[in-house]
Short mmCIF file of C-alpha atoms in Angstrom, two decimals:
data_model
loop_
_atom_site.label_atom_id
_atom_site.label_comp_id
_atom_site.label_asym_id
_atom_site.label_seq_id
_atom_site.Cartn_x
_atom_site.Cartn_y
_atom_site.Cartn_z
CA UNK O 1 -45.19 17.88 -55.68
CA UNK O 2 -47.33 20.34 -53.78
CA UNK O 3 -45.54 22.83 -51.76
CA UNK O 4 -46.67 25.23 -49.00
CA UNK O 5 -44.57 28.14 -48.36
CA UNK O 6 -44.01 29.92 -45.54
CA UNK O 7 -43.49 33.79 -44.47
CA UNK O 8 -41.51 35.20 -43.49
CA UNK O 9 -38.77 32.97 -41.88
CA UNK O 10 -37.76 35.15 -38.64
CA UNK O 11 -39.92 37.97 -36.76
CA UNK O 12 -38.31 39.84 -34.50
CA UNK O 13 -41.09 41.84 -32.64
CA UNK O 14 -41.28 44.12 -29.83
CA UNK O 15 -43.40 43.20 -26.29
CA UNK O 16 -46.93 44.10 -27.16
CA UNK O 17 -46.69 44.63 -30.66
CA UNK O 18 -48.60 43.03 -33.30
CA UNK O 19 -47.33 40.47 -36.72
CA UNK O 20 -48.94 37.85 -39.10
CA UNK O 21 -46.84 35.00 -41.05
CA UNK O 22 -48.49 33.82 -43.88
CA UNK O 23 -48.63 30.56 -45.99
CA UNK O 24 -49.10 29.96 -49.21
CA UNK O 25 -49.83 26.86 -51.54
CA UNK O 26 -48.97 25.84 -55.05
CA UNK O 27 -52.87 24.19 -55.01
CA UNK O 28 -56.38 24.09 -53.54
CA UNK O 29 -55.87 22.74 -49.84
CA UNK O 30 -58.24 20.59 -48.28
CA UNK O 31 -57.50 21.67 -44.95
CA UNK O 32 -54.81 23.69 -43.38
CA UNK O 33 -53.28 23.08 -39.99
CA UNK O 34 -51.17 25.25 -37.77
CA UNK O 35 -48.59 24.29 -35.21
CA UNK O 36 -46.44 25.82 -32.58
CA UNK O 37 -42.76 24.61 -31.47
CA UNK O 38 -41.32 25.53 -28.41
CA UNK O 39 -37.54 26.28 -28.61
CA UNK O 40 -36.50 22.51 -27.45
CA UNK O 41 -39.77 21.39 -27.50
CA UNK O 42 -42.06 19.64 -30.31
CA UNK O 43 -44.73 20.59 -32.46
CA UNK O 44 -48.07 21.36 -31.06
CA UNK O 45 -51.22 21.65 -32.41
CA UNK O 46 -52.87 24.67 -32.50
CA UNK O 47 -55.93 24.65 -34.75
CA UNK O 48 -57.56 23.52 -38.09
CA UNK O 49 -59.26 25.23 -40.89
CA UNK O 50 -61.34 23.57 -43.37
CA UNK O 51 -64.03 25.81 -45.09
CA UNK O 52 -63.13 28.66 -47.42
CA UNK O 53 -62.52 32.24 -46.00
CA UNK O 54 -62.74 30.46 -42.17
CA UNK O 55 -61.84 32.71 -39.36
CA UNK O 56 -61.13 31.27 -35.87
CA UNK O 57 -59.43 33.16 -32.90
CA UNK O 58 -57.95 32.06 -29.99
CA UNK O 59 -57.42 34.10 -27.37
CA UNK O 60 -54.74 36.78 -29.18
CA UNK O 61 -54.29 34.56 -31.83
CA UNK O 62 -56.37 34.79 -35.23
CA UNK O 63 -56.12 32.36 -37.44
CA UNK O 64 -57.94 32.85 -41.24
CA UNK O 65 -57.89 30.74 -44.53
CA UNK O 66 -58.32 32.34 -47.98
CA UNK O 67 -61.25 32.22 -50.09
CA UNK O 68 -59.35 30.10 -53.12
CA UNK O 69 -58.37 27.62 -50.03
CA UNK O 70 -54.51 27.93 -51.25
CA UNK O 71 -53.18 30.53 -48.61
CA UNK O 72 -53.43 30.93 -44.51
CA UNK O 73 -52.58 33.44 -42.06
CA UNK O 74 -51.85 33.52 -38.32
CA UNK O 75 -52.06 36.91 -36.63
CA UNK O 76 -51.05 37.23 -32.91
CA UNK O 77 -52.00 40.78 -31.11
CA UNK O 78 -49.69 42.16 -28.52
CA UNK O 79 -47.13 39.56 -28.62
CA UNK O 80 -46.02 39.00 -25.06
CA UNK O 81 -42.72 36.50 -24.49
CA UNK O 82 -44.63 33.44 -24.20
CA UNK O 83 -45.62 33.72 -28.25
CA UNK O 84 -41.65 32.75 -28.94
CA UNK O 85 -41.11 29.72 -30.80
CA UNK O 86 -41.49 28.73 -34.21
CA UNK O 87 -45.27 28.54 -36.19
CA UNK O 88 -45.78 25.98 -39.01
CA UNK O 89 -48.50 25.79 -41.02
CA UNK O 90 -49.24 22.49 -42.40
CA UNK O 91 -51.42 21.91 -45.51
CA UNK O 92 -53.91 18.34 -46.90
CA UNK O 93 -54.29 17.74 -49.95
CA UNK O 94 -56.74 15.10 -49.13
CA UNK O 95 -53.75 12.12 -48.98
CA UNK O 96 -52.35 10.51 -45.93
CA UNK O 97 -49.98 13.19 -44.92
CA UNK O 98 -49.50 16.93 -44.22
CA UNK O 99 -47.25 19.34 -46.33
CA UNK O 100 -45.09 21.38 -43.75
CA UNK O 101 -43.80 25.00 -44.39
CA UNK O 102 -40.68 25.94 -43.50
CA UNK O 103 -41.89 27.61 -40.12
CA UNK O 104 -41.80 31.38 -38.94
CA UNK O 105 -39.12 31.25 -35.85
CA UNK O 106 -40.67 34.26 -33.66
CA UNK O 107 -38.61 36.01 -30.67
CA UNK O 108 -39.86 38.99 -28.94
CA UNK O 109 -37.75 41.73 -27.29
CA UNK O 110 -39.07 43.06 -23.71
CA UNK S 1 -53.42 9.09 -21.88
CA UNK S 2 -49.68 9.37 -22.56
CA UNK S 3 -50.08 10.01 -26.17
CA UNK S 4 -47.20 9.56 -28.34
CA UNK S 5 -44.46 8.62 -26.63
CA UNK S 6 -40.98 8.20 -28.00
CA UNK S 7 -37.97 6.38 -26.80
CA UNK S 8 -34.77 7.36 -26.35
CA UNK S 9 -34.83 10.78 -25.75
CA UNK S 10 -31.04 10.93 -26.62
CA UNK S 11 -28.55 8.69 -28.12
CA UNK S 12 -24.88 8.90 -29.47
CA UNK S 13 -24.17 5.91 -32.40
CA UNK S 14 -20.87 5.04 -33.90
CA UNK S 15 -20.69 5.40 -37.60
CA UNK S 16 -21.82 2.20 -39.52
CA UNK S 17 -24.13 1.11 -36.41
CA UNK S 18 -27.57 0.47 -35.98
CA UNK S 19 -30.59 1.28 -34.00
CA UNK S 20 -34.22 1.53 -33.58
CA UNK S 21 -36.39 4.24 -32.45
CA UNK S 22 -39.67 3.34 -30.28
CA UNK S 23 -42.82 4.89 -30.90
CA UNK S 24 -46.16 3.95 -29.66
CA UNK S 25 -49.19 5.72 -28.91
CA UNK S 26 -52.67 5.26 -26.76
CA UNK S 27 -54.82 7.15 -28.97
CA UNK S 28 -56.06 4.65 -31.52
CA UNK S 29 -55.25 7.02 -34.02
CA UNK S 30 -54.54 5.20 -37.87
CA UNK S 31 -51.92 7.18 -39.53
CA UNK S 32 -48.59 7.64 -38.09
CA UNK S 33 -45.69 9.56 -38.99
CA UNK S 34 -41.28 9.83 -38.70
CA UNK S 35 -40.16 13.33 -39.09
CA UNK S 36 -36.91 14.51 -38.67
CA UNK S 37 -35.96 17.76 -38.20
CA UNK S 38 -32.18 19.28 -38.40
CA UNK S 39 -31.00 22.60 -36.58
CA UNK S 40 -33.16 25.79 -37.55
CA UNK S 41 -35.02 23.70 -40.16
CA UNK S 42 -38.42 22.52 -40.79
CA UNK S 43 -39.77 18.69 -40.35
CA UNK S 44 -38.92 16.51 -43.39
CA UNK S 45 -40.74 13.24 -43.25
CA UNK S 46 -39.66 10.34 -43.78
CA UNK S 47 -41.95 7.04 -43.76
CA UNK S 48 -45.70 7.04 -42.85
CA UNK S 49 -48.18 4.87 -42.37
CA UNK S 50 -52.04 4.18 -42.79
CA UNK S 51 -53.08 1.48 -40.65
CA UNK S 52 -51.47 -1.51 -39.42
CA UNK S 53 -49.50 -3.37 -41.95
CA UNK S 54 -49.06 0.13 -44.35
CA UNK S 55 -46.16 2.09 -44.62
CA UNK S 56 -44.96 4.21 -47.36
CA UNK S 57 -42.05 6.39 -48.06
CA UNK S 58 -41.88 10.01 -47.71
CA UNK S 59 -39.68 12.60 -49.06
CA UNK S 60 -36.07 11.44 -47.41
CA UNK S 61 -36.41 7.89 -46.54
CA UNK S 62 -33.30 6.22 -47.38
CA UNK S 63 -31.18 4.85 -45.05
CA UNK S 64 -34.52 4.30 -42.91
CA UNK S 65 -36.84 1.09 -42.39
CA UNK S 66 -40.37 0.97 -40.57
CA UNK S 67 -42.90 -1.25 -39.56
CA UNK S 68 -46.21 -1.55 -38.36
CA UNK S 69 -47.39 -4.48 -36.90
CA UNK S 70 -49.85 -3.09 -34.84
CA UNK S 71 -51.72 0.37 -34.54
CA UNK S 72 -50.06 1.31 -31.54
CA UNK S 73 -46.52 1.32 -32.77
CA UNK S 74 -43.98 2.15 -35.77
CA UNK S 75 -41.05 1.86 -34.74
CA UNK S 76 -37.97 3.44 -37.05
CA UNK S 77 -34.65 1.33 -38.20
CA UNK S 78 -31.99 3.30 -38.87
CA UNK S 79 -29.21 0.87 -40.78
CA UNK S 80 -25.64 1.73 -40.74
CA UNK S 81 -25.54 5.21 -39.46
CA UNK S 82 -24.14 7.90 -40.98
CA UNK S 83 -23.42 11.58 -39.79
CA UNK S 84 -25.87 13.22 -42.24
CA UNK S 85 -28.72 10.81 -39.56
CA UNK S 86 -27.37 13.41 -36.70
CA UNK S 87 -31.05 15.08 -36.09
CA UNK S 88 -33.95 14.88 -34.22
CA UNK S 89 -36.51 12.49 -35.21
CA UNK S 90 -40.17 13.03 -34.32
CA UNK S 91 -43.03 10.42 -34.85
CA UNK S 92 -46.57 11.87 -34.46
CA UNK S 93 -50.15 10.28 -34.80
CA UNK S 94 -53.45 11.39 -36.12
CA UNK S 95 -57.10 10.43 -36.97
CA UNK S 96 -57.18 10.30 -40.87
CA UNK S 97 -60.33 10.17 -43.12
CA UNK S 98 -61.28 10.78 -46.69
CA UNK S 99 -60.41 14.13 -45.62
CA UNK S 100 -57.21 13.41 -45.01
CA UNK S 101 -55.01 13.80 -41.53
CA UNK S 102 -56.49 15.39 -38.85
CA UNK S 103 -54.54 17.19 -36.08
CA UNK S 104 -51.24 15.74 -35.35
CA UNK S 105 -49.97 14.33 -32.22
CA UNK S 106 -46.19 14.81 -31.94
CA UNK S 107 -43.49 12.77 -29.18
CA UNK S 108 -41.15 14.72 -27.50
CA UNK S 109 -38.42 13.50 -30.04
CA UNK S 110 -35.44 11.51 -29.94
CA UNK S 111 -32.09 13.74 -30.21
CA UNK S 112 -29.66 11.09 -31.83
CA UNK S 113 -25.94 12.13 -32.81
CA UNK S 114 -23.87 10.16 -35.42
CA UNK S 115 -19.90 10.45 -34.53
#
């Protein structure tokens, strides 16, 4: 069954400093999704990408997926303490349901 | 709109019991999902749904039952609990086309121990 992998599992980053977590999947994605968890909290969604070699931002966030539509990035600039949490990415393969990775648990040292 | 809302937020069942976990939501949306989620681990589903009347089984779905009657809700049976149920179970919503699912719409989650 398709699978979407996710790294790197935990980033520990310093106040202000930058880091990307990448996905990647065993086939072409129809769309890819990303999602944020709060520690206690559920998953919230952040953004979708559909076309190949899409770039959106928001705000310090930079989302991009590839040109062969099988791998996504999230890169978040000067990481500040509300970025902590865990990121999923989340990829269609045009069926009824989403293929979660395994998440990228972020914490952030002042 | 209250969008996906979940009910209990907690519960503690004996071994061998059983119980269902609400979810409705206010969004119209077709597809709807039960994920659980153990400690430091990603969201493994386990039954979805289409439209009223569909449900199908996703990757860890036994010991689990659903229905939907209506678009608004899917509720989740779990039948004689075990231990290996103690997680927390999310159901989410979304819009779904040819496309396939479109952003997902999560509950706060139901936190249910099995002693």
């Amino acid at each position: 069954g398709q699978q979407v992998m996710q790294i790197p599992q935990y980033q520990h980053v310093q106040e202000g400093e930058d880091f990307t977590t990448y996905c990647n999947s065993s086939t072409t994605l129809s769309n890819i999704q990303w999602y944020k968890q709060r520690p206690g909290g559920h998953p919230v969604f952040l953004i979708q990408l559909v076309k190949s070699g899409e770039v959106k931002k928001q705000k310090r966030l930079t989302f991009q997926f590839g040109e062969a539509k099988k791998n996504s990035s999230l890169h978040i600039t000067a990481t500040q303490t509300t970025d902590v949490g865990t990121y999923f990415c989340a990829g269609s393969l045009r069926d009824y349901k989403l293929s979660f990775g395994a998440g990228t648990t972020v914490t952030v040292r002042a | 709109n209250a969008g996906v809302t979940q009910t209990p937020k907690f519960r503690i069942l004996k071994i061998g019991q059983s119980m269902t976990l609400q979810c409705t939501q206010d969004m119209n949306h077709n597809y709807m999902y039960w994920y659980r989620q153990d400690p430091g681990m990603g969201l493994k589903l386990i039954y979805y749904s289409v439209g009223a009347g569909i449900t199908d089984k996703g990757e860890v779905p036994n010991g689990y039952n659903v229905s939907r009657s209506t678009t608004e809700d899917f509720p989740l049976r779990l039948e004689l609990a075990a231990p290996s149920q103690t997680s927390v179970y999310f159901c989410a919503s979304s819009y779904g086309d040819r496309g396939g699912p479109y952003g997902y719409t999560f509950g706060s989650g139901t936190r249910l121990t099995v002693v």
